[in-house]
PDB file of N, CA, C and O in Angstrom:
ATOM      1  N   MET A  24       8.211  15.549  20.390  1.00  0.00           N
ATOM      2  CA  MET A  24       8.959  15.486  21.622  1.00  0.00           C
ATOM      3  C   MET A  24      10.148  14.552  21.407  1.00  0.00           C
ATOM      4  O   MET A  24       9.989  13.353  21.315  1.00  0.00           O
ATOM      5  N   ALA A  25      11.310  15.067  21.310  1.00  0.00           N
ATOM      6  CA  ALA A  25      12.508  14.280  21.038  1.00  0.00           C
ATOM      7  C   ALA A  25      13.120  13.782  22.338  1.00  0.00           C
ATOM      8  O   ALA A  25      13.079  14.448  23.366  1.00  0.00           O
ATOM      9  N   LYS A  26      13.691  12.599  22.256  1.00  0.00           N
ATOM     10  CA  LYS A  26      14.381  12.044  23.414  1.00  0.00           C
ATOM     11  C   LYS A  26      15.735  12.721  23.560  1.00  0.00           C
ATOM     12  O   LYS A  26      16.417  12.965  22.588  1.00  0.00           O
ATOM     13  N   ASN A  27      16.122  13.000  24.773  1.00  0.00           N
ATOM     14  CA  ASN A  27      17.424  13.621  25.004  1.00  0.00           C
ATOM     15  C   ASN A  27      18.452  12.639  25.541  1.00  0.00           C
ATOM     16  O   ASN A  27      19.620  12.921  25.590  1.00  0.00           O
ATOM     17  N   LYS A  28      18.001  11.473  25.986  1.00  0.00           N
ATOM     18  CA  LYS A  28      18.933  10.490  26.515  1.00  0.00           C
ATOM     19  C   LYS A  28      18.609   9.126  25.938  1.00  0.00           C
ATOM     20  O   LYS A  28      17.510   8.877  25.464  1.00  0.00           O
ATOM     21  N   ASN A  29      19.582   8.253  25.985  1.00  0.00           N
ATOM     22  CA  ASN A  29      19.419   6.903  25.487  1.00  0.00           C
ATOM     23  C   ASN A  29      18.753   6.067  26.566  1.00  0.00           C
ATOM     24  O   ASN A  29      19.287   5.918  27.662  1.00  0.00           O
ATOM     25  N   ASP A  30      17.574   5.483  26.249  1.00  0.00           N
ATOM     26  CA  ASP A  30      16.865   4.663  27.219  1.00  0.00           C
ATOM     27  C   ASP A  30      17.532   3.307  27.421  1.00  0.00           C
ATOM     28  O   ASP A  30      17.282   2.637  28.403  1.00  0.00           O
ATOM     29  N   ASN A  31      18.359   2.897  26.477  1.00  0.00           N
ATOM     30  CA  ASN A  31      19.033   1.617  26.559  1.00  0.00           C
ATOM     31  C   ASN A  31      20.520   1.824  26.280  1.00  0.00           C
ATOM     32  O   ASN A  31      20.967   1.690  25.151  1.00  0.00           O
ATOM     33  N   PRO A  32      21.293   2.150  27.299  1.00  0.00           N
ATOM     34  CA  PRO A  32      22.711   2.481  27.068  1.00  0.00           C
ATOM     35  C   PRO A  32      23.544   1.313  26.546  1.00  0.00           C
ATOM     36  O   PRO A  32      24.624   1.515  26.026  1.00  0.00           O
ATOM     37  N   GLU A  33      23.067   0.085  26.679  1.00  0.00           N
ATOM     38  CA  GLU A  33      23.812  -1.066  26.177  1.00  0.00           C
ATOM     39  C   GLU A  33      23.819  -1.114  24.651  1.00  0.00           C
ATOM     40  O   GLU A  33      24.697  -1.707  24.055  1.00  0.00           O
ATOM     41  N   HIS A  34      22.822  -0.512  24.033  1.00  0.00           N
ATOM     42  CA  HIS A  34      22.701  -0.528  22.573  1.00  0.00           C
ATOM     43  C   HIS A  34      22.645   0.905  22.068  1.00  0.00           C
ATOM     44  O   HIS A  34      21.605   1.540  22.090  1.00  0.00           O
ATOM     45  N   SER A  35      23.766   1.385  21.614  1.00  0.00           N
ATOM     46  CA  SER A  35      23.800   2.745  21.085  1.00  0.00           C
ATOM     47  C   SER A  35      24.225   2.703  19.624  1.00  0.00           C
ATOM     48  O   SER A  35      24.827   1.739  19.164  1.00  0.00           O
ATOM     49  N   GLU A  36      23.892   3.744  18.908  1.00  0.00           N
ATOM     50  CA  GLU A  36      24.226   3.829  17.502  1.00  0.00           C
ATOM     51  C   GLU A  36      25.680   4.273  17.332  1.00  0.00           C
ATOM     52  O   GLU A  36      26.216   4.994  18.157  1.00  0.00           O
ATOM     53  N   GLY A  37      26.247   3.857  16.224  1.00  0.00           N
ATOM     54  CA  GLY A  37      27.609   4.253  15.919  1.00  0.00           C
ATOM     55  C   GLY A  37      27.658   5.648  15.353  1.00  0.00           C
ATOM     56  O   GLY A  37      26.625   6.274  15.063  1.00  0.00           O
ATOM     57  N   PRO A  38      28.846   6.173  15.167  1.00  0.00           N
ATOM     58  CA  PRO A  38      28.997   7.539  14.667  1.00  0.00           C
ATOM     59  C   PRO A  38      28.498   7.719  13.235  1.00  0.00           C
ATOM     60  O   PRO A  38      28.012   8.785  12.886  1.00  0.00           O
ATOM     61  N   VAL A  39      28.591   6.671  12.420  1.00  0.00           N
ATOM     62  CA  VAL A  39      28.125   6.780  11.028  1.00  0.00           C
ATOM     63  C   VAL A  39      26.607   6.918  10.987  1.00  0.00           C
ATOM     64  O   VAL A  39      26.071   7.793  10.308  1.00  0.00           O
ATOM     65  N   ALA A  40      25.894   6.061  11.737  1.00  0.00           N
ATOM     66  CA  ALA A  40      24.433   6.132  11.766  1.00  0.00           C
ATOM     67  C   ALA A  40      23.965   7.470  12.332  1.00  0.00           C
ATOM     68  O   ALA A  40      23.013   8.070  11.818  1.00  0.00           O
ATOM     69  N   THR A  41      24.632   7.946  13.357  1.00  0.00           N
ATOM     70  CA  THR A  41      24.268   9.232  13.949  1.00  0.00           C
ATOM     71  C   THR A  41      24.455  10.365  12.948  1.00  0.00           C
ATOM     72  O   THR A  41      23.586  11.230  12.805  1.00  0.00           O
ATOM     73  N   ALA A  42      25.571  10.341  12.222  1.00  0.00           N
ATOM     74  CA  ALA A  42      25.833  11.395  11.227  1.00  0.00           C
ATOM     75  C   ALA A  42      24.811  11.350  10.096  1.00  0.00           C
ATOM     76  O   ALA A  42      24.323  12.395   9.657  1.00  0.00           O
ATOM     77  N   ILE A  43      24.468  10.150   9.634  1.00  0.00           N
ATOM     78  CA  ILE A  43      23.476  10.014   8.559  1.00  0.00           C
ATOM     79  C   ILE A  43      22.122  10.532   9.020  1.00  0.00           C
ATOM     80  O   ILE A  43      21.434  11.255   8.300  1.00  0.00           O
ATOM     81  N   GLU A  44      21.710  10.159  10.231  1.00  0.00           N
ATOM     82  CA  GLU A  44      20.418  10.600  10.743  1.00  0.00           C
ATOM     83  C   GLU A  44      20.366  12.112  10.932  1.00  0.00           C
ATOM     84  O   GLU A  44      19.336  12.739  10.680  1.00  0.00           O
ATOM     85  N   GLU A  45      21.456  12.706  11.358  1.00  0.00           N
ATOM     86  CA  GLU A  45      21.479  14.162  11.522  1.00  0.00           C
ATOM     87  C   GLU A  45      21.305  14.864  10.186  1.00  0.00           C
ATOM     88  O   GLU A  45      20.637  15.896  10.096  1.00  0.00           O
ATOM     89  N   GLN A  46      21.900  14.318   9.135  1.00  0.00           N
ATOM     90  CA  GLN A  46      21.796  14.943   7.809  1.00  0.00           C
ATOM     91  C   GLN A  46      20.434  14.679   7.171  1.00  0.00           C
ATOM     92  O   GLN A  46      19.830  15.582   6.588  1.00  0.00           O
ATOM     93  N   THR A  47      19.937  13.448   7.252  1.00  0.00           N
ATOM     94  CA  THR A  47      18.659  13.136   6.609  1.00  0.00           C
ATOM     95  C   THR A  47      17.480  13.778   7.339  1.00  0.00           C
ATOM     96  O   THR A  47      16.437  14.001   6.725  1.00  0.00           O
ATOM     97  N   ALA A  48      17.630  14.071   8.626  1.00  0.00           N
ATOM     98  CA  ALA A  48      16.555  14.735   9.362  1.00  0.00           C
ATOM     99  C   ALA A  48      16.319  16.146   8.831  1.00  0.00           C
ATOM    100  O   ALA A  48      15.260  16.725   9.053  1.00  0.00           O
ATOM    101  N   LYS A  49      17.298  16.687   8.106  1.00  0.00           N
ATOM    102  CA  LYS A  49      17.145  18.021   7.531  1.00  0.00           C
ATOM    103  C   LYS A  49      16.282  18.013   6.273  1.00  0.00           C
ATOM    104  O   LYS A  49      15.823  19.068   5.835  1.00  0.00           O
ATOM    105  N   LEU A  50      16.074  16.836   5.678  1.00  0.00           N
ATOM    106  CA  LEU A  50      15.268  16.737   4.453  1.00  0.00           C
ATOM    107  C   LEU A  50      13.785  16.783   4.788  1.00  0.00           C
ATOM    108  O   LEU A  50      13.345  16.134   5.749  1.00  0.00           O
ATOM    109  N   PRO A  51      13.001  17.491   4.006  1.00  0.00           N
ATOM    110  CA  PRO A  51      11.549  17.464   4.224  1.00  0.00           C
ATOM    111  C   PRO A  51      10.993  16.081   3.880  1.00  0.00           C
ATOM    112  O   PRO A  51      11.454  15.437   2.932  1.00  0.00           O
ATOM    113  N   SER A  52      10.027  15.636   4.642  1.00  0.00           N
ATOM    114  CA  SER A  52       9.439  14.319   4.415  1.00  0.00           C
ATOM    115  C   SER A  52       8.717  14.231   3.072  1.00  0.00           C
ATOM    116  O   SER A  52       8.548  13.144   2.532  1.00  0.00           O
ATOM    117  N   ASP A  53       8.291  15.361   2.544  1.00  0.00           N
ATOM    118  CA  ASP A  53       7.588  15.368   1.259  1.00  0.00           C
ATOM    119  C   ASP A  53       8.455  14.839   0.119  1.00  0.00           C
ATOM    120  O   ASP A  53       7.938  14.301  -0.854  1.00  0.00           O
ATOM    121  N   ILE A  54       9.762  14.988   0.234  1.00  0.00           N
ATOM    122  CA  ILE A  54      10.662  14.528  -0.828  1.00  0.00           C
ATOM    123  C   ILE A  54      10.460  13.045  -1.102  1.00  0.00           C
ATOM    124  O   ILE A  54      10.413  12.610  -2.244  1.00  0.00           O
ATOM    125  N   PHE A  55      10.331  12.262  -0.045  1.00  0.00           N
ATOM    126  CA  PHE A  55      10.186  10.826  -0.210  1.00  0.00           C
ATOM    127  C   PHE A  55       8.824  10.469  -0.810  1.00  0.00           C
ATOM    128  O   PHE A  55       8.715   9.544  -1.616  1.00  0.00           O
ATOM    129  N   LEU A  56       7.790  11.198  -0.436  1.00  0.00           N
ATOM    130  CA  LEU A  56       6.464  10.967  -1.016  1.00  0.00           C
ATOM    131  C   LEU A  56       6.476  11.297  -2.498  1.00  0.00           C
ATOM    132  O   LEU A  56       5.978  10.521  -3.325  1.00  0.00           O
ATOM    133  N   TRP A  57       7.061  12.432  -2.874  1.00  0.00           N
ATOM    134  CA  TRP A  57       7.119  12.814  -4.291  1.00  0.00           C
ATOM    135  C   TRP A  57       8.003  11.868  -5.092  1.00  0.00           C
ATOM    136  O   TRP A  57       7.712  11.564  -6.255  1.00  0.00           O
ATOM    137  N   ALA A  58       9.078  11.376  -4.484  1.00  0.00           N
ATOM    138  CA  ALA A  58       9.937  10.409  -5.168  1.00  0.00           C
ATOM    139  C   ALA A  58       9.167   9.120  -5.438  1.00  0.00           C
ATOM    140  O   ALA A  58       9.287   8.517  -6.511  1.00  0.00           O
ATOM    141  N   SER A  59       8.361   8.703  -4.481  1.00  0.00           N
ATOM    142  CA  SER A  59       7.549   7.504  -4.654  1.00  0.00           C
ATOM    143  C   SER A  59       6.522   7.684  -5.764  1.00  0.00           C
ATOM    144  O   SER A  59       6.375   6.830  -6.644  1.00  0.00           O
ATOM    145  N   LEU A  60       5.820   8.817  -5.734  1.00  0.00           N
ATOM    146  CA  LEU A  60       4.830   9.083  -6.779  1.00  0.00           C
ATOM    147  C   LEU A  60       5.503   9.237  -8.143  1.00  0.00           C
ATOM    148  O   LEU A  60       4.975   8.775  -9.163  1.00  0.00           O
ATOM    149  N   GLY A  61       6.678   9.839  -8.162  1.00  0.00           N
ATOM    150  CA  GLY A  61       7.426   9.995  -9.404  1.00  0.00           C
ATOM    151  C   GLY A  61       7.845   8.653  -9.984  1.00  0.00           C
ATOM    152  O   GLY A  61       7.768   8.438 -11.200  1.00  0.00           O
ATOM    153  N   SER A  62       8.282   7.744  -9.130  1.00  0.00           N
ATOM    154  CA  SER A  62       8.673   6.423  -9.633  1.00  0.00           C
ATOM    155  C   SER A  62       7.472   5.674 -10.198  1.00  0.00           C
ATOM    156  O   SER A  62       7.603   4.958 -11.197  1.00  0.00           O
ATOM    157  N   MET A  63       6.302   5.868  -9.590  1.00  0.00           N
ATOM    158  CA  MET A  63       5.097   5.238 -10.140  1.00  0.00           C
ATOM    159  C   MET A  63       4.732   5.840 -11.493  1.00  0.00           C
ATOM    160  O   MET A  63       4.341   5.117 -12.415  1.00  0.00           O
ATOM    161  N   ALA A  64       4.874   7.149 -11.625  1.00  0.00           N
ATOM    162  CA  ALA A  64       4.563   7.814 -12.901  1.00  0.00           C
ATOM    163  C   ALA A  64       5.533   7.378 -13.999  1.00  0.00           C
ATOM    164  O   ALA A  64       5.123   7.101 -15.129  1.00  0.00           O
ATOM    165  N   VAL A  65       6.822   7.306 -13.662  1.00  0.00           N
ATOM    166  CA  VAL A  65       7.814   6.861 -14.647  1.00  0.00           C
ATOM    167  C   VAL A  65       7.552   5.408 -15.025  1.00  0.00           C
ATOM    168  O   VAL A  65       7.644   5.029 -16.202  1.00  0.00           O
ATOM    169  N   SER A  66       7.185   4.599 -14.049  1.00  0.00           N
ATOM    170  CA  SER A  66       6.863   3.200 -14.324  1.00  0.00           C
ATOM    171  C   SER A  66       5.668   3.087 -15.275  1.00  0.00           C
ATOM    172  O   SER A  66       5.681   2.286 -16.211  1.00  0.00           O
ATOM    173  N   LEU A  67       4.657   3.912 -15.050  1.00  0.00           N
ATOM    174  CA  LEU A  67       3.484   3.908 -15.927  1.00  0.00           C
ATOM    175  C   LEU A  67       3.866   4.332 -17.339  1.00  0.00           C
ATOM    176  O   LEU A  67       3.426   3.712 -18.325  1.00  0.00           O
ATOM    177  N   ALA A  68       4.705   5.350 -17.446  1.00  0.00           N
ATOM    178  CA  ALA A  68       5.137   5.804 -18.769  1.00  0.00           C
ATOM    179  C   ALA A  68       5.948   4.725 -19.484  1.00  0.00           C
ATOM    180  O   ALA A  68       5.774   4.501 -20.689  1.00  0.00           O
ATOM    181  N   LEU A  69       6.822   4.067 -18.764  1.00  0.00           N
ATOM    182  CA  LEU A  69       7.599   2.983 -19.364  1.00  0.00           C
ATOM    183  C   LEU A  69       6.701   1.826 -19.796  1.00  0.00           C
ATOM    184  O   LEU A  69       6.913   1.223 -20.849  1.00  0.00           O
ATOM    185  N   GLN A  70       5.703   1.527 -18.997  1.00  0.00           N
ATOM    186  CA  GLN A  70       4.753   0.458 -19.337  1.00  0.00           C
ATOM    187  C   GLN A  70       3.996   0.822 -20.609  1.00  0.00           C
ATOM    188  O   GLN A  70       3.782  -0.019 -21.474  1.00  0.00           O
ATOM    189  N   ALA A  71       3.610   2.086 -20.720  1.00  0.00           N
ATOM    190  CA  ALA A  71       2.855   2.537 -21.896  1.00  0.00           C
ATOM    191  C   ALA A  71       3.699   2.495 -23.167  1.00  0.00           C
ATOM    192  O   ALA A  71       3.168   2.319 -24.261  1.00  0.00           O
ATOM    193  N   THR A  72       5.014   2.643 -23.025  1.00  0.00           N
ATOM    194  CA  THR A  72       5.885   2.610 -24.201  1.00  0.00           C
ATOM    195  C   THR A  72       6.396   1.206 -24.503  1.00  0.00           C
ATOM    196  O   THR A  72       7.193   1.019 -25.418  1.00  0.00           O
ATOM    197  N   GLY A  73       5.945   0.223 -23.751  1.00  0.00           N
ATOM    198  CA  GLY A  73       6.313  -1.163 -24.019  1.00  0.00           C
ATOM    199  C   GLY A  73       7.583  -1.630 -23.340  1.00  0.00           C
ATOM    200  O   GLY A  73       8.048  -2.735 -23.597  1.00  0.00           O
ATOM    201  N   GLU A  74       8.160  -0.810 -22.480  1.00  0.00           N
ATOM    202  CA  GLU A  74       9.387  -1.181 -21.756  1.00  0.00           C
ATOM    203  C   GLU A  74       9.007  -1.881 -20.453  1.00  0.00           C
ATOM    204  O   GLU A  74       9.155  -1.343 -19.363  1.00  0.00           O
ATOM    205  N   ARG A  75       8.496  -3.115 -20.574  1.00  0.00           N
ATOM    206  CA  ARG A  75       7.937  -3.832 -19.430  1.00  0.00           C
ATOM    207  C   ARG A  75       8.959  -4.062 -18.317  1.00  0.00           C
ATOM    208  O   ARG A  75       8.675  -3.827 -17.145  1.00  0.00           O
ATOM    209  N   HIS A  76      10.142  -4.550 -18.641  1.00  0.00           N
ATOM    210  CA  HIS A  76      11.130  -4.856 -17.609  1.00  0.00           C
ATOM    211  C   HIS A  76      11.620  -3.597 -16.891  1.00  0.00           C
ATOM    212  O   HIS A  76      11.773  -3.592 -15.664  1.00  0.00           O
ATOM    213  N   LYS A  77      11.866  -2.546 -17.634  1.00  0.00           N
ATOM    214  CA  LYS A  77      12.272  -1.284 -17.008  1.00  0.00           C
ATOM    215  C   LYS A  77      11.150  -0.739 -16.129  1.00  0.00           C
ATOM    216  O   LYS A  77      11.394  -0.187 -15.056  1.00  0.00           O
ATOM    217  N   SER A  78       9.910  -0.894 -16.602  1.00  0.00           N
ATOM    218  CA  SER A  78       8.754  -0.429 -15.848  1.00  0.00           C
ATOM    219  C   SER A  78       8.657  -1.135 -14.495  1.00  0.00           C
ATOM    220  O   SER A  78       8.415  -0.502 -13.468  1.00  0.00           O
ATOM    221  N   LEU A  79       8.846  -2.438 -14.503  1.00  0.00           N
ATOM    222  CA  LEU A  79       8.781  -3.196 -13.252  1.00  0.00           C
ATOM    223  C   LEU A  79       9.920  -2.812 -12.313  1.00  0.00           C
ATOM    224  O   LEU A  79       9.730  -2.700 -11.102  1.00  0.00           O
ATOM    225  N   PHE A  80      11.090  -2.588 -12.872  1.00  0.00           N
ATOM    226  CA  PHE A  80      12.246  -2.191 -12.057  1.00  0.00           C
ATOM    227  C   PHE A  80      11.999  -0.852 -11.374  1.00  0.00           C
ATOM    228  O   PHE A  80      12.160  -0.716 -10.159  1.00  0.00           O
ATOM    229  N   VAL A  81      11.585   0.140 -12.141  1.00  0.00           N
ATOM    230  CA  VAL A  81      11.353   1.478 -11.584  1.00  0.00           C
ATOM    231  C   VAL A  81      10.143   1.479 -10.650  1.00  0.00           C
ATOM    232  O   VAL A  81      10.142   2.158  -9.619  1.00  0.00           O
ATOM    233  N   GLY A  82       9.127   0.703 -10.972  1.00  0.00           N
ATOM    234  CA  GLY A  82       7.928   0.641 -10.142  1.00  0.00           C
ATOM    235  C   GLY A  82       8.195   0.095  -8.750  1.00  0.00           C
ATOM    236  O   GLY A  82       7.480   0.414  -7.798  1.00  0.00           O
ATOM    237  N   GLN A  83       9.229  -0.722  -8.625  1.00  0.00           N
ATOM    238  CA  GLN A  83       9.553  -1.287  -7.315  1.00  0.00           C
ATOM    239  C   GLN A  83      10.250  -0.284  -6.399  1.00  0.00           C
ATOM    240  O   GLN A  83      10.457  -0.566  -5.224  1.00  0.00           O
ATOM    241  N   TRP A  84      10.596   0.872  -6.901  1.00  0.00           N
ATOM    242  CA  TRP A  84      11.240   1.896  -6.082  1.00  0.00           C
ATOM    243  C   TRP A  84      10.252   2.596  -5.143  1.00  0.00           C
ATOM    244  O   TRP A  84      10.668   3.203  -4.151  1.00  0.00           O
ATOM    245  N   ALA A  85       8.968   2.534  -5.437  1.00  0.00           N
ATOM    246  CA  ALA A  85       7.970   3.274  -4.654  1.00  0.00           C
ATOM    247  C   ALA A  85       7.982   2.864  -3.182  1.00  0.00           C
ATOM    248  O   ALA A  85       8.024   3.720  -2.291  1.00  0.00           O
ATOM    249  N   ALA A  86       7.957   1.574  -2.909  1.00  0.00           N
ATOM    250  CA  ALA A  86       7.913   1.112  -1.519  1.00  0.00           C
ATOM    251  C   ALA A  86       9.167   1.518  -0.730  1.00  0.00           C
ATOM    252  O   ALA A  86       9.035   2.015   0.396  1.00  0.00           O
ATOM    253  N   PRO A  87      10.384   1.332  -1.271  1.00  0.00           N
ATOM    254  CA  PRO A  87      11.547   1.797  -0.499  1.00  0.00           C
ATOM    255  C   PRO A  87      11.544   3.302  -0.234  1.00  0.00           C
ATOM    256  O   PRO A  87      11.956   3.732   0.843  1.00  0.00           O
ATOM    257  N   PHE A  88      11.075   4.096  -1.197  1.00  0.00           N
ATOM    258  CA  PHE A  88      10.995   5.539  -0.961  1.00  0.00           C
ATOM    259  C   PHE A  88      10.046   5.839   0.197  1.00  0.00           C
ATOM    260  O   PHE A  88      10.329   6.683   1.051  1.00  0.00           O
ATOM    261  N   LEU A  89       8.906   5.147   0.241  1.00  0.00           N
ATOM    262  CA  LEU A  89       7.952   5.366   1.334  1.00  0.00           C
ATOM    263  C   LEU A  89       8.532   4.910   2.670  1.00  0.00           C
ATOM    264  O   LEU A  89       8.330   5.563   3.696  1.00  0.00           O
ATOM    265  N   LEU A  90       9.264   3.801   2.664  1.00  0.00           N
ATOM    266  CA  LEU A  90       9.899   3.337   3.898  1.00  0.00           C
ATOM    267  C   LEU A  90      10.980   4.304   4.374  1.00  0.00           C
ATOM    268  O   LEU A  90      11.103   4.557   5.576  1.00  0.00           O
ATOM    269  N   LEU A  91      11.750   4.847   3.445  1.00  0.00           N
ATOM    270  CA  LEU A  91      12.748   5.853   3.819  1.00  0.00           C
ATOM    271  C   LEU A  91      12.077   7.099   4.398  1.00  0.00           C
ATOM    272  O   LEU A  91      12.576   7.704   5.346  1.00  0.00           O
ATOM    273  N   GLY A  92      10.940   7.486   3.831  1.00  0.00           N
ATOM    274  CA  GLY A  92      10.191   8.618   4.366  1.00  0.00           C
ATOM    275  C   GLY A  92       9.686   8.360   5.771  1.00  0.00           C
ATOM    276  O   GLY A  92       9.727   9.243   6.639  1.00  0.00           O
ATOM    277  N   LEU A  93       9.227   7.145   6.009  1.00  0.00           N
ATOM    278  CA  LEU A  93       8.755   6.777   7.346  1.00  0.00           C
ATOM    279  C   LEU A  93       9.914   6.799   8.343  1.00  0.00           C
ATOM    280  O   LEU A  93       9.791   7.327   9.452  1.00  0.00           O
ATOM    281  N   TYR A  94      11.046   6.258   7.941  1.00  0.00           N
ATOM    282  CA  TYR A  94      12.227   6.287   8.805  1.00  0.00           C
ATOM    283  C   TYR A  94      12.654   7.727   9.090  1.00  0.00           C
ATOM    284  O   TYR A  94      12.978   8.079  10.230  1.00  0.00           O
ATOM    285  N   ASN A  95      12.633   8.553   8.060  1.00  0.00           N
ATOM    286  CA  ASN A  95      12.982   9.964   8.217  1.00  0.00           C
ATOM    287  C   ASN A  95      12.046  10.638   9.218  1.00  0.00           C
ATOM    288  O   ASN A  95      12.491  11.411  10.080  1.00  0.00           O
ATOM    289  N   LYS A  96      10.772  10.350   9.114  1.00  0.00           N
ATOM    290  CA  LYS A  96       9.794  10.950  10.029  1.00  0.00           C
ATOM    291  C   LYS A  96      10.032  10.482  11.456  1.00  0.00           C
ATOM    292  O   LYS A  96       9.968  11.275  12.406  1.00  0.00           O
ATOM    293  N   LEU A  97      10.348   9.205  11.640  1.00  0.00           N
ATOM    294  CA  LEU A  97      10.615   8.687  12.986  1.00  0.00           C
ATOM    295  C   LEU A  97      11.859   9.321  13.591  1.00  0.00           C
ATOM    296  O   LEU A  97      11.880   9.640  14.782  1.00  0.00           O
ATOM    297  N   VAL A  98      12.880   9.512  12.789  1.00  0.00           N
ATOM    298  CA  VAL A  98      14.100  10.151  13.291  1.00  0.00           C
ATOM    299  C   VAL A  98      13.796  11.580  13.709  1.00  0.00           C
ATOM    300  O   VAL A  98      14.288  12.059  14.733  1.00  0.00           O
ATOM    301  N   LYS A  99      12.955  12.256  12.944  1.00  0.00           N
ATOM    302  CA  LYS A  99      12.603  13.636  13.296  1.00  0.00           C
ATOM    303  C   LYS A  99      11.800  13.702  14.582  1.00  0.00           C
ATOM    304  O   LYS A  99      11.996  14.585  15.411  1.00  0.00           O
ATOM    305  N   LEU A 100      10.887  12.756  14.774  1.00  0.00           N
ATOM    306  CA  LEU A 100      10.024  12.780  15.950  1.00  0.00           C
ATOM    307  C   LEU A 100      10.725  12.265  17.204  1.00  0.00           C
ATOM    308  O   LEU A 100      10.598  12.829  18.278  1.00  0.00           O
ATOM    309  N   GLU A 101      11.444  11.170  17.051  1.00  0.00           N
ATOM    310  CA  GLU A 101      12.047  10.518  18.218  1.00  0.00           C
ATOM    311  C   GLU A 101      13.504  10.884  18.421  1.00  0.00           C
ATOM    312  O   GLU A 101      14.038  10.683  19.492  1.00  0.00           O
ATOM    313  N   GLY A 102      14.152  11.362  17.385  1.00  0.00           N
ATOM    314  CA  GLY A 102      15.569  11.671  17.486  1.00  0.00           C
ATOM    315  C   GLY A 102      16.394  10.391  17.461  1.00  0.00           C
ATOM    316  O   GLY A 102      15.882   9.304  17.245  1.00  0.00           O
ATOM    317  N   HIS A 103      17.680  10.542  17.643  1.00  0.00           N
ATOM    318  CA  HIS A 103      18.557   9.390  17.727  1.00  0.00           C
ATOM    319  C   HIS A 103      19.226   9.412  19.088  1.00  0.00           C
ATOM    320  O   HIS A 103      19.240  10.415  19.786  1.00  0.00           O
ATOM    321  N   ASP A 104      19.772   8.260  19.466  1.00  0.00           N
ATOM    322  CA  ASP A 104      20.423   8.123  20.780  1.00  0.00           C
ATOM    323  C   ASP A 104      20.208   9.338  21.576  1.00  0.00           C
ATOM    324  O   ASP A 104      20.549   9.853  22.441  1.00  0.00           O
TER     325      ASP A 104
END
């Protein structure tokens, strides 16, 4: 159930945020889950090959991907302004 009106007219989103949300809402939420799992797999492979620093760097991408997926899901469910 998407909102059709802004419940708080004093605080509205700018045109850039609105445009980004309209475009990202078109992406399936699964993309972010697979990106997160992929970063964990690449991190594991790097760890196995002895590339410890690269492994830690890539492994830290999992949480932001999941957060982006959650944000994407909220935009789809609640809409924007």
